[in-house]
Coordinates of N, CA and C in Angstrom, one line a residue:
F1 N -30.8 69.0 100.4 CA -29.7 68.2 100.8 C -29.5 67.1 99.8
T2 N -28.3 67.0 99.2 CA -28.0 66.0 98.2 C -27.1 65.0 98.8
R3 N -27.3 63.7 98.4 CA -26.4 62.7 98.9 C -25.0 63.0 98.4
Q4 N -24.0 62.9 99.4 CA -22.6 63.1 99.2 C -21.8 62.0 99.8
P5 N -20.6 61.7 99.3 CA -19.8 60.7 100.0 C -19.5 61.2 101.4
R6 N -19.3 60.2 102.3 CA -19.0 60.5 103.7 C -17.7 61.3 103.8
S7 N -16.8 61.1 102.9 CA -15.5 61.8 103.0 C -15.6 63.3 102.6
S8 N -16.7 63.7 102.0 CA -16.9 65.1 101.5 C -16.9 66.0 102.7
N9 N -16.2 67.2 102.5 CA -16.2 68.2 103.5 C -17.1 69.4 103.1
M10 N -17.9 69.2 102.1 CA -18.7 70.3 101.6 C -19.8 70.5 102.6
P11 N -20.0 71.8 103.1 CA -21.1 72.1 104.0 C -22.4 71.8 103.4
N12 N -23.4 71.3 104.3 CA -24.7 71.0 103.8 C -25.4 72.1 103.2
F13 N -25.2 73.4 103.7 CA -26.0 74.5 103.3 C -25.6 74.8 101.8
L14 N -24.4 74.4 101.3 CA -24.1 74.7 100.0 C -24.8 73.8 99.0
L15 N -25.4 72.7 99.5 CA -26.1 71.8 98.7 C -27.5 72.2 98.4
E16 N -28.0 73.2 99.1 CA -29.4 73.6 99.0 C -29.5 74.8 98.2
S17 N -29.5 74.6 96.9 CA -29.5 75.8 95.9 C -30.7 76.7 96.1
P18 N -31.9 76.3 96.4 CA -33.0 77.2 96.6 C -32.7 78.2 97.7
L19 N -31.9 77.9 98.7 CA -31.6 78.8 99.8 C -30.7 79.9 99.2
V20 N -29.8 79.5 98.3 CA -28.9 80.6 97.7 C -29.7 81.6 96.9
S21 N -30.7 81.1 96.1 CA -31.6 81.9 95.3 C -32.4 82.8 96.3
R22 N -32.8 82.2 97.4 CA -33.7 82.9 98.4 C -32.9 84.1 99.0
Q23 N -31.6 83.8 99.3 CA -30.8 84.9 99.8 C -30.6 86.0 98.8
T24 N -30.4 85.6 97.5 CA -30.3 86.6 96.5 C -31.6 87.5 96.4
T25 N -32.7 86.8 96.5 CA -34.0 87.5 96.5 C -34.1 88.5 97.6
F26 N -33.7 88.1 98.8 CA -33.7 88.9 100.0 C -32.8 90.2 99.8
K27 N -31.6 89.9 99.2 CA -30.7 91.1 99.0 C -31.4 92.1 98.0
K28 N -32.0 91.6 97.0 CA -32.7 92.5 96.1 C -33.8 93.3 96.8
V29 N -34.6 92.6 97.7 CA -35.7 93.2 98.4 C -35.1 94.3 99.3
W30 N -34.0 94.0 100.0 CA -33.4 95.0 100.9 C -32.8 96.2 100.1
I31 N -32.3 95.9 98.9 CA -31.8 97.0 98.1 C -32.9 97.9 97.6
L32 N -34.1 97.3 97.2 CA -35.2 98.1 96.9 C -35.8 98.9 98.0
I33 N -35.8 98.3 99.2 CA -36.3 99.0 100.4 C -35.4 100.2 100.7
G34 N -34.1 99.9 100.7 CA -33.1 101.0 101.0 C -33.2 102.1 100.0
F35 N -33.4 101.8 98.7 CA -33.5 102.8 97.7 C -34.8 103.6 97.9
A36 N -35.9 102.9 98.2 CA -37.2 103.6 98.5 C -37.1 104.5 99.7
C37 N -36.4 104.0 100.7 CA -36.3 104.8 101.9 C -35.4 106.0 101.7
L38 N -34.4 105.9 100.9 CA -33.5 107.0 100.6 C -34.2 108.1 99.8
V39 N -35.0 107.7 98.8 CA -35.8 108.6 98.0 C -36.8 109.3 98.9
S40 N -37.5 108.5 99.8 CA -38.5 109.0 100.7 C -37.9 110.0 101.7
T41 N -36.7 109.6 102.2 CA -36.1 110.5 103.2 C -35.8 111.9 102.6
Q42 N -35.3 111.8 101.3 CA -35.0 113.1 100.6 C -36.2 114.0 100.5
S43 N -37.3 113.3 100.1 CA -38.6 114.1 99.8 C -39.3 114.5 101.1
F44 N -39.3 113.6 102.1 CA -40.1 113.8 103.3 C -39.3 114.6 104.3
G45 N -37.9 114.5 104.2 CA -37.1 115.1 105.3 C -36.6 116.5 105.0
Q46 N -36.8 117.0 103.8 CA -36.2 118.3 103.5 C -37.2 119.4 103.9
G47 N -36.9 120.0 105.0 CA -37.7 121.2 105.5 C -39.2 121.0 105.5
G48 N -39.9 122.1 105.2 CA -41.4 122.0 105.2 C -42.0 121.7 106.5
R49 N -43.3 121.5 106.5 CA -44.1 121.3 107.7 C -43.8 120.0 108.3
K50 N -43.8 120.0 109.7 CA -43.6 118.7 110.4 C -44.9 118.1 110.7
N51 N -45.2 117.0 110.1 CA -46.5 116.4 110.3 C -46.6 115.7 111.6
L52 N -47.8 115.6 112.2 CA -48.1 114.9 113.5 C -47.0 115.3 114.5
A53 N -46.9 116.6 114.8 CA -45.8 117.0 115.6 C -45.9 116.5 117.1
A54 N -47.2 116.2 117.5 CA -47.4 115.8 118.9 C -47.5 114.3 119.0
F55 N -47.2 113.5 117.9 CA -47.4 112.1 117.9 C -46.6 111.4 119.0
D56 N -45.4 111.8 119.2 CA -44.5 111.1 120.1 C -44.8 111.5 121.6
A57 N -45.7 112.5 121.8 CA -46.0 112.9 123.1 C -47.0 111.9 123.8
K58 N -47.7 111.1 122.9 CA -48.6 110.1 123.4 C -47.9 108.8 123.8
K59 N -48.3 108.2 125.0 CA -47.6 107.0 125.5 C -48.0 105.8 124.7
Y60 N -49.3 105.7 124.3 CA -49.8 104.5 123.7 C -50.3 104.8 122.3
H61 N -50.0 103.8 121.4 CA -50.5 103.9 120.0 C -51.1 102.6 119.6
F62 N -52.1 102.6 118.7 CA -52.7 101.4 118.3 C -52.9 101.5 116.8
G63 N -52.8 100.3 116.1 CA -53.0 100.3 114.7 C -53.2 98.8 114.2
F64 N -52.8 98.6 112.9 CA -52.9 97.3 112.3 C -51.7 97.1 111.3
S65 N -51.5 95.9 110.9 CA -50.4 95.6 110.0 C -50.9 94.5 109.0
I66 N -50.5 94.7 107.7 CA -50.7 93.7 106.7 C -49.3 93.4 106.1
A67 N -49.1 92.2 105.7 CA -47.8 91.8 105.3 C -47.8 90.6 104.3
G68 N -46.8 90.5 103.6 CA -46.6 89.3 102.8 C -45.4 88.5 103.3
N69 N -45.3 87.2 103.2 CA -44.2 86.4 103.7 C -43.7 85.4 102.7
Q70 N -42.5 85.0 102.9 CA -41.9 83.9 102.1 C -41.3 82.9 103.2
S71 N -41.8 81.7 103.2 CA -41.4 80.8 104.3 C -40.9 79.4 103.7
D72 N -39.9 78.9 104.5 CA -39.4 77.5 104.2 C -38.9 76.9 105.5
Y73 N -38.1 75.9 105.4 CA -37.6 75.2 106.6 C -36.1 75.3 106.7
N74 N -35.6 75.4 108.0 CA -34.2 75.1 108.3 C -34.1 73.7 108.6
I75 N -33.4 72.9 107.7 CA -33.4 71.5 107.7 C -32.1 71.0 108.3
I76 N -32.2 70.0 109.2 CA -31.0 69.3 109.7 C -31.2 67.8 109.4
Q77 N -30.2 67.3 108.6 CA -30.4 65.9 108.2 C -29.9 64.9 109.3
R78 N -30.5 63.8 109.3 CA -30.0 62.7 110.3 C -28.7 62.2 109.9
P79 N -27.7 62.3 110.8 CA -26.3 62.0 110.4 C -26.2 60.5 110.1
E80 N -27.0 59.6 110.7 CA -26.8 58.2 110.5 C -27.7 57.7 109.4
F81 N -28.4 58.5 108.7 CA -29.3 58.1 107.6 C -28.5 57.8 106.4
S82 N -28.5 56.6 105.9 CA -27.6 56.2 104.8 C -28.3 56.2 103.4
F83 N -29.5 56.8 103.3 CA -30.2 56.8 102.0 C -30.4 55.4 101.4
S84 N -30.6 54.4 102.3 CA -30.8 53.0 101.9 C -32.1 52.8 101.2
D85 N -33.0 53.8 101.4 CA -34.4 53.6 100.8 C -34.5 54.3 99.4
S86 N -33.3 54.6 98.8 CA -33.2 55.2 97.4 C -33.5 56.7 97.4
L87 N -33.5 57.3 98.5 CA -33.7 58.8 98.5 C -32.4 59.4 98.0
I88 N -32.5 60.3 97.1 CA -31.4 61.0 96.5 C -31.1 62.4 97.1
Q89 N -32.2 63.2 97.2 CA -32.1 64.5 97.8 C -33.4 65.1 98.2
I90 N -33.3 66.1 99.1 CA -34.5 66.8 99.6 C -34.3 68.3 99.2
I91 N -35.2 68.9 98.5 CA -35.1 70.2 98.1 C -36.2 71.1 98.8
N92 N -35.7 72.2 99.4 CA -36.5 73.1 100.1 C -37.2 74.0 99.1
Q93 N -38.5 74.2 99.1 CA -39.2 75.0 98.2 C -40.0 76.1 98.9
P94 N -39.4 77.3 99.0 CA -40.1 78.5 99.7 C -41.4 78.8 99.1
Q95 N -42.4 79.1 99.9 CA -43.7 79.4 99.5 C -44.2 80.8 100.0
A96 N -45.1 81.4 99.3 CA -45.6 82.7 99.7 C -46.8 82.6 100.6
G97 N -47.0 83.6 101.4 CA -48.1 83.7 102.3 C -48.4 85.1 102.7
F98 N -49.3 85.3 103.7 CA -49.5 86.7 104.2 C -49.9 86.7 105.7
N99 N -49.8 87.9 106.3 CA -50.0 88.1 107.7 C -51.0 89.2 107.9
L100 N -51.8 89.1 109.0 CA -52.7 90.2 109.4 C -52.5 90.3 110.9
A101 N -52.3 91.5 111.4 CA -52.1 91.7 112.9 C -52.6 93.0 113.4
L102 N -52.9 93.1 114.6 CA -53.2 94.3 115.3 C -51.8 94.8 115.9
V103 N -51.7 96.1 116.1 CA -50.5 96.7 116.7 C -50.8 97.5 117.9
A104 N -50.2 97.2 119.0 CA -50.2 98.0 120.2 C -48.8 98.4 120.6
S105 N -48.6 99.7 120.8 CA -47.2 100.2 121.0 C -47.2 101.1 122.3
W106 N -46.2 100.8 123.1 CA -46.0 101.7 124.3 C -44.7 102.4 124.2
N107 N -44.7 103.7 124.2 CA -43.5 104.5 124.2 C -42.8 104.5 125.5
M108 N -41.9 103.6 125.7 CA -41.2 103.6 127.0 C -40.3 104.8 127.2
T109 N -39.6 105.2 126.1 CA -38.9 106.5 126.0 C -39.2 107.0 124.6
K110 N -38.5 108.1 124.3 CA -38.7 108.8 123.0 C -38.3 107.8 121.9
N111 N -37.2 107.1 122.1 CA -36.6 106.2 121.1 C -36.8 104.7 121.3
L112 N -37.4 104.3 122.4 CA -37.5 102.9 122.7 C -39.0 102.6 122.9
H113 N -39.5 101.7 122.1 CA -41.0 101.4 122.1 C -41.1 99.8 122.3
L114 N -42.1 99.5 123.1 CA -42.5 98.1 123.3 C -43.7 97.8 122.5
R115 N -43.7 96.8 121.6 CA -44.8 96.5 120.7 C -45.3 95.1 120.9
F116 N -46.6 95.0 120.8 CA -47.3 93.7 120.9 C -48.2 93.6 119.6
L117 N -48.0 92.6 118.8 CA -48.7 92.5 117.5 C -49.4 91.1 117.4
P118 N -50.5 90.9 118.1 CA -51.2 89.6 118.0 C -51.9 89.5 116.6
G119 N -51.8 88.4 116.0 CA -52.4 88.3 114.6 C -52.4 86.9 114.1
L120 N -52.7 86.8 112.8 CA -52.8 85.5 112.1 C -51.7 85.5 111.0
S121 N -51.0 84.4 110.9 CA -50.0 84.3 109.8 C -50.3 83.0 109.0
F122 N -50.4 83.2 107.7 CA -50.7 82.1 106.8 C -49.4 81.7 106.1
Q123 N -48.8 80.6 106.5 CA -47.5 80.2 106.0 C -47.6 78.9 105.4
D124 N -47.2 78.8 104.1 CA -47.1 77.5 103.4 C -45.6 77.2 103.2
R125 N -45.3 75.9 103.2 CA -43.9 75.4 103.0 C -44.0 74.1 102.2
S126 N -42.9 73.8 101.5 CA -42.9 72.6 100.7 C -41.5 72.0 100.7
L127 N -41.5 70.6 100.8 CA -40.3 69.9 100.6 C -40.5 68.9 99.5
E128 N -39.4 68.8 98.6 CA -39.5 68.0 97.4 C -38.5 66.8 97.6
Y129 N -39.0 65.6 97.7 CA -38.2 64.4 97.9 C -37.9 63.7 96.5
H130 N -36.7 63.5 96.2 CA -36.3 62.8 95.0 C -35.8 61.4 95.3
F131 N -36.5 60.4 94.8 CA -36.2 59.0 95.0 C -35.7 58.3 93.7
Q132 N -34.7 57.5 93.8 CA -34.3 56.7 92.6 C -35.3 55.6 92.4
D133 N -35.8 55.5 91.2 CA -36.8 54.5 90.8 C -36.4 53.8 89.6
E134 N -35.6 52.7 89.7 CA -35.0 52.0 88.6 C -34.2 53.0 87.8
D135 N -34.6 53.2 86.5 CA -33.8 54.1 85.7 C -34.4 55.6 85.7
D136 N -35.3 55.8 86.5 CA -35.9 57.2 86.6 C -35.9 57.7 88.0
V137 N -36.2 59.0 88.1 CA -36.3 59.6 89.4 C -37.7 60.0 89.8
A138 N -38.2 59.5 90.9 CA -39.6 59.8 91.3 C -39.5 60.9 92.3
I139 N -40.4 61.9 92.0 CA -40.4 63.1 92.9 C -41.7 63.2 93.6
K140 N -41.6 63.3 95.0 CA -42.8 63.4 95.8 C -42.7 64.7 96.6
S141 N -43.7 65.5 96.5 CA -43.7 66.8 97.3 C -44.6 66.7 98.5
R142 N -44.2 67.3 99.6 CA -45.0 67.4 100.8 C -45.1 68.8 101.2
R143 N -46.3 69.3 101.0 CA -46.6 70.7 101.3 C -47.3 70.9 102.6
T144 N -46.9 71.8 103.4 CA -47.6 72.0 104.7 C -48.2 73.4 104.7
E145 N -49.4 73.5 105.1 CA -50.1 74.8 105.2 C -50.5 75.1 106.6
A146 N -49.9 76.1 107.2 CA -50.1 76.5 108.6 C -50.9 77.8 108.7
V147 N -51.8 77.9 109.7 CA -52.4 79.1 110.0 C -52.0 79.4 111.5
Y148 N -51.0 80.2 111.7 CA -50.5 80.5 113.0 C -51.2 81.6 113.7
L149 N -51.6 81.4 114.9 CA -52.1 82.4 115.8 C -50.8 82.9 116.6
D150 N -50.4 84.2 116.2 CA -49.1 84.7 116.7 C -49.3 85.6 117.9
F151 N -48.3 85.5 118.8 CA -48.2 86.5 119.9 C -46.8 87.0 120.1
P152 N -46.4 88.0 119.2 CA -45.0 88.5 119.3 C -44.9 89.7 120.2
L153 N -43.8 89.8 120.9 CA -43.4 90.9 121.7 C -42.1 91.4 121.3
L154 N -42.1 92.7 120.8 CA -40.9 93.2 120.2 C -40.4 94.6 120.8
L155 N -39.1 94.8 120.8 CA -38.6 96.1 121.1 C -38.3 96.8 119.8
K156 N -38.7 98.1 119.8 CA -38.4 98.9 118.6 C -37.5 100.0 119.0
L157 N -36.3 100.1 118.4 CA -35.4 101.1 118.7 C -35.4 102.1 117.5
R158 N -35.9 103.3 117.8 CA -36.1 104.3 116.7 C -35.2 105.5 116.8
T159 N -34.7 106.0 115.6 CA -33.9 107.2 115.6 C -34.8 108.4 115.8
D160 N -34.2 109.6 116.1 CA -34.9 110.8 116.1 C -35.5 111.1 114.7
R161 N -36.6 111.8 114.6 CA -37.2 112.2 113.3 C -36.3 113.1 112.6
I162 N -36.2 112.8 111.3 CA -35.6 113.8 110.3 C -36.7 114.3 109.5
G163 N -37.2 115.4 109.8 CA -38.4 115.9 109.1 C -39.6 115.0 109.5
N164 N -40.1 114.3 108.5 CA -41.2 113.4 108.6 C -40.8 111.9 108.4
V165 N -39.6 111.6 108.7 CA -39.1 110.2 108.5 C -38.2 109.8 109.7
A166 N -38.3 108.6 110.2 CA -37.5 108.0 111.2 C -37.2 106.6 110.9
A167 N -36.0 106.1 111.1 CA -35.6 104.7 110.8 C -35.7 104.0 112.2
F168 N -35.8 102.7 112.1 CA -35.9 101.9 113.3 C -35.4 100.5 113.1
A169 N -35.1 99.8 114.2 CA -34.8 98.4 114.2 C -35.7 97.7 115.2
V170 N -36.0 96.4 115.0 CA -36.9 95.7 115.9 C -36.2 94.3 116.2
I171 N -36.4 93.9 117.5 CA -35.9 92.6 117.9 C -36.8 92.1 119.0
G172 N -37.1 90.8 119.0 CA -37.9 90.2 120.0 C -38.2 88.7 119.8
G173 N -39.2 88.3 120.4 CA -39.6 86.8 120.4 C -41.1 86.7 120.1
K174 N -41.5 85.5 119.8 CA -42.9 85.2 119.4 C -43.2 83.8 119.8
M175 N -44.4 83.6 120.3 CA -45.0 82.3 120.5 C -46.2 82.1 119.5
S176 N -46.3 80.9 118.9 CA -47.3 80.7 117.9 C -48.0 79.4 118.1
K177 N -49.2 79.3 117.6 CA -50.0 78.1 117.6 C -50.6 77.9 116.3
D178 N -50.3 76.7 115.7 CA -50.9 76.4 114.4 C -52.3 75.9 114.6
M179 N -53.3 76.6 114.0 CA -54.7 76.3 114.2 C -55.2 75.2 113.3
Q180 N -54.4 74.7 112.4 CA -54.8 73.6 111.5 C -53.7 72.5 111.5
S181 N -53.0 72.4 112.6 CA -52.0 71.3 112.6 C -52.6 69.9 112.5
Q182 N -51.8 69.0 111.9 CA -52.2 67.6 111.7 C -51.4 66.7 112.7
E183 N -51.0 67.3 113.8 CA -50.1 66.5 114.7 C -50.9 65.3 115.3
E184 N -52.2 65.3 115.4 CA -52.9 64.2 115.9 C -53.4 63.2 114.8
T185 N -53.0 63.4 113.6 CA -53.4 62.6 112.4 C -52.8 61.2 112.6
N186 N -53.6 60.2 112.3 CA -53.1 58.8 112.3 C -52.6 58.4 110.9
Q187 N -51.3 58.2 110.8 CA -50.7 57.9 109.5 C -51.3 56.6 108.9
Q188 N -51.7 55.7 109.7 CA -52.2 54.4 109.2 C -53.6 54.6 108.5
L189 N -54.2 55.7 108.8 CA -55.6 55.9 108.2 C -55.5 56.8 106.9
Q190 N -54.3 57.2 106.6 CA -54.1 58.1 105.4 C -53.8 57.2 104.1
S191 N -54.2 57.7 103.0 CA -53.9 57.0 101.7 C -52.4 57.2 101.4
E192 N -51.8 58.3 101.8 CA -50.4 58.6 101.7 C -49.8 59.1 103.0
Y193 N -48.6 58.9 103.2 CA -47.9 59.4 104.4 C -47.9 61.0 104.3
I194 N -48.0 61.6 105.4 CA -47.9 63.1 105.4 C -46.7 63.5 106.3
L195 N -46.3 64.7 106.2 CA -45.3 65.2 107.1 C -46.0 65.9 108.3
R196 N -45.9 65.2 109.4 CA -46.6 65.7 110.6 C -45.8 66.7 111.4
L197 N -46.4 67.8 111.8 CA -45.7 68.9 112.5 C -46.4 69.2 113.8
E198 N -45.7 69.6 114.8 CA -46.3 70.0 116.1 C -47.0 71.4 115.9
S199 N -48.0 71.6 116.7 CA -48.8 72.8 116.5 C -48.1 74.0 117.2
G200 N -47.3 73.8 118.3 CA -46.7 74.9 119.0 C -45.4 75.3 118.4
N201 N -45.0 76.6 118.4 CA -43.8 77.0 117.8 C -43.3 78.3 118.5
S202 N -42.1 78.6 118.4 CA -41.5 79.9 118.9 C -40.4 80.3 118.0
S203 N -40.2 81.6 118.0 CA -39.2 82.2 117.1 C -38.6 83.4 117.6
I204 N -37.4 83.8 117.1 CA -36.7 85.0 117.3 C -37.0 85.9 116.1
D205 N -37.4 87.1 116.3 CA -37.7 88.1 115.2 C -36.7 89.2 115.2
I206 N -36.2 89.5 114.0 CA -35.3 90.6 113.9 C -35.5 91.3 112.6
G207 N -35.4 92.7 112.6 CA -35.7 93.4 111.3 C -35.4 94.9 111.5
A208 N -35.8 95.6 110.5 CA -35.6 97.0 110.4 C -36.7 97.6 109.5
G209 N -36.8 99.0 109.6 CA -37.8 99.6 108.8 C -37.7 101.1 108.9
V210 N -38.8 101.8 108.3 CA -38.8 103.3 108.3 C -40.2 103.7 108.6
D211 N -40.3 104.7 109.5 CA -41.6 105.4 109.8 C -41.8 106.6 108.9
F212 N -43.0 106.7 108.4 CA -43.3 107.9 107.6 C -44.5 108.7 108.2
F213 N -44.3 109.9 108.5 CA -45.3 110.7 109.2 C -46.0 111.6 108.1
L214 N -47.2 111.2 107.8 CA -48.1 111.9 106.8 C -48.9 113.0 107.5
P215 N -49.6 113.8 106.8 CA -50.4 114.9 107.5 C -51.5 114.3 108.4
F216 N -52.1 113.1 108.1 CA -53.2 112.6 108.9 C -52.9 111.3 109.6
F217 N -51.9 110.6 109.3 CA -51.6 109.3 109.9 C -50.1 109.0 109.7
K218 N -49.6 108.0 110.4 CA -48.3 107.5 110.3 C -48.3 106.1 109.7
F219 N -47.4 105.7 108.8 CA -47.3 104.3 108.4 C -45.9 104.0 108.3
S220 N -45.6 102.6 108.4 CA -44.3 102.1 108.4 C -44.1 101.0 107.4
I221 N -42.9 100.9 106.8 CA -42.5 99.8 106.0 C -41.4 99.0 106.8
E222 N -41.6 97.7 106.9 CA -40.7 96.9 107.8 C -40.4 95.6 107.1
G223 N -39.1 95.3 107.2 CA -38.7 93.9 106.7 C -38.2 93.2 107.9
K224 N -38.6 91.9 108.0 CA -38.2 91.2 109.3 C -38.0 89.7 109.0
F225 N -37.0 89.1 109.7 CA -36.7 87.7 109.6 C -37.3 87.0 110.8
E226 N -38.0 85.9 110.7 CA -38.4 85.1 111.8 C -37.7 83.7 111.7
L227 N -37.0 83.4 112.8 CA -36.1 82.2 112.9 C -36.7 81.3 113.9
G228 N -37.3 80.2 113.5 CA -37.9 79.3 114.5 C -36.8 78.7 115.4
R229 N -37.2 78.5 116.7 CA -36.3 78.0 117.7 C -36.6 76.5 118.0
R230 N -37.8 76.0 117.7 CA -38.2 74.6 118.1 C -38.1 73.7 116.9
N231 N -37.8 72.5 117.2 CA -37.9 71.4 116.2 C -39.4 71.0 116.2
I232 N -40.1 71.3 115.1 CA -41.6 71.1 115.1 C -41.9 69.8 114.4
M233 N -40.9 69.0 113.9 CA -41.2 67.8 113.2 C -41.5 66.7 114.2
I234 N -42.6 65.9 113.9 CA -42.9 64.7 114.6 C -42.3 63.5 113.9
Q235 N -41.4 62.9 114.6 CA -40.6 61.7 114.0 C -41.4 60.5 114.1
D236 N -42.0 60.0 113.0 CA -42.8 58.8 113.0 C -42.2 57.7 112.1
E237 N -40.9 58.0 111.7 CA -40.1 57.0 110.8 C -40.8 56.8 109.5
S238 N -41.6 57.7 109.0 CA -42.1 57.6 107.6 C -41.0 57.9 106.6
E239 N -41.3 57.7 105.4 CA -40.2 58.0 104.4 C -39.9 59.4 104.3
F240 N -40.8 60.3 104.8 CA -40.6 61.7 104.7 C -39.9 62.3 106.0
S241 N -40.1 61.7 107.1 CA -39.5 62.2 108.4 C -38.2 61.4 108.7
A242 N -38.1 60.2 108.3 CA -36.9 59.3 108.7 C -35.6 60.0 108.3
P243 N -35.4 60.6 107.1 CA -34.1 61.2 106.8 C -33.8 62.5 107.6
L244 N -34.7 63.0 108.4 CA -34.5 64.3 109.0 C -34.3 64.2 110.5
E245 N -33.4 65.0 111.0 CA -33.1 65.2 112.4 C -34.1 66.2 113.0
S246 N -34.3 67.3 112.3 CA -35.2 68.4 112.8 C -35.6 69.3 111.6
L247 N -36.7 69.9 111.8 CA -37.3 71.0 111.0 C -37.6 72.2 111.8
K248 N -37.0 73.3 111.5 CA -37.3 74.6 112.1 C -37.8 75.5 111.1
T249 N -38.8 76.3 111.4 CA -39.4 77.3 110.5 C -38.5 78.5 110.3
R250 N -38.6 79.2 109.2 CA -38.0 80.5 109.0 C -38.8 81.2 107.9
S251 N -38.9 82.5 108.1 CA -39.7 83.3 107.2 C -39.0 84.7 107.0
F252 N -39.3 85.3 105.8 CA -39.0 86.7 105.7 C -40.3 87.4 105.5
I253 N -40.6 88.5 106.2 CA -41.9 89.2 106.2 C -41.7 90.6 105.8
L254 N -42.4 91.1 104.9 CA -42.4 92.5 104.5 C -43.8 93.1 104.8
S255 N -43.8 94.1 105.7 CA -45.0 94.6 106.3 C -45.2 96.1 106.1
L256 N -46.5 96.4 106.0 CA -47.0 97.8 106.1 C -47.8 97.9 107.4
C257 N -47.4 98.9 108.2 CA -48.0 99.1 109.5 C -48.7 100.4 109.5
F258 N -49.9 100.5 110.0 CA -50.7 101.8 110.1 C -51.1 102.0 111.5

């Protein structure tokens, strides 16, 4: 978020260039996933033996998931904040992380499955604050490292199998608890101010993927967006929280499920 005159009608999201590059990255990821799925569908779906033919006859399935994530914040700036303390802009810096989860699936119908994926999510995020310092610009970064204990509940809507491939979409919600939150930290005892965040969080999850049925097991490739619903920022009027109205988490997760 860059300081603009009050008469400007430019939307705030256009000022956040890292988000634009992030969206471009996501488009490239989806293109690669789509291309891989197209090639795989051609190779797995053309005739031949049907692997794991009795797989869908079972009501319950269990497995695990490993994933990589890219995480940052959805920022809302305080409308009354006048940048009187020399703050010029705040830059969102997406960071990489990873996820580990167990998978429990209940086949409610042939094409509708209920999934529970308890696990750990290691999510790092960073905000870069630019301050005017006489004739120079002082840059201060505040990085947050979260280890979330996740409890997601998702609906999986799957197509019929085409040979040994099936596409699906997922949507649901998730409750999370940050196991290393600094919400109880006393700012007065710190050498530098930190960005304090609440430990509890919730999100809406939405995504899509492809199931591949191999001779001895099934695995899935899944891309998913997590959109935080709660303002997790603790407003203590420090130089890092004062300019902000709210911080909500958001992540893109690319998973392999077995």
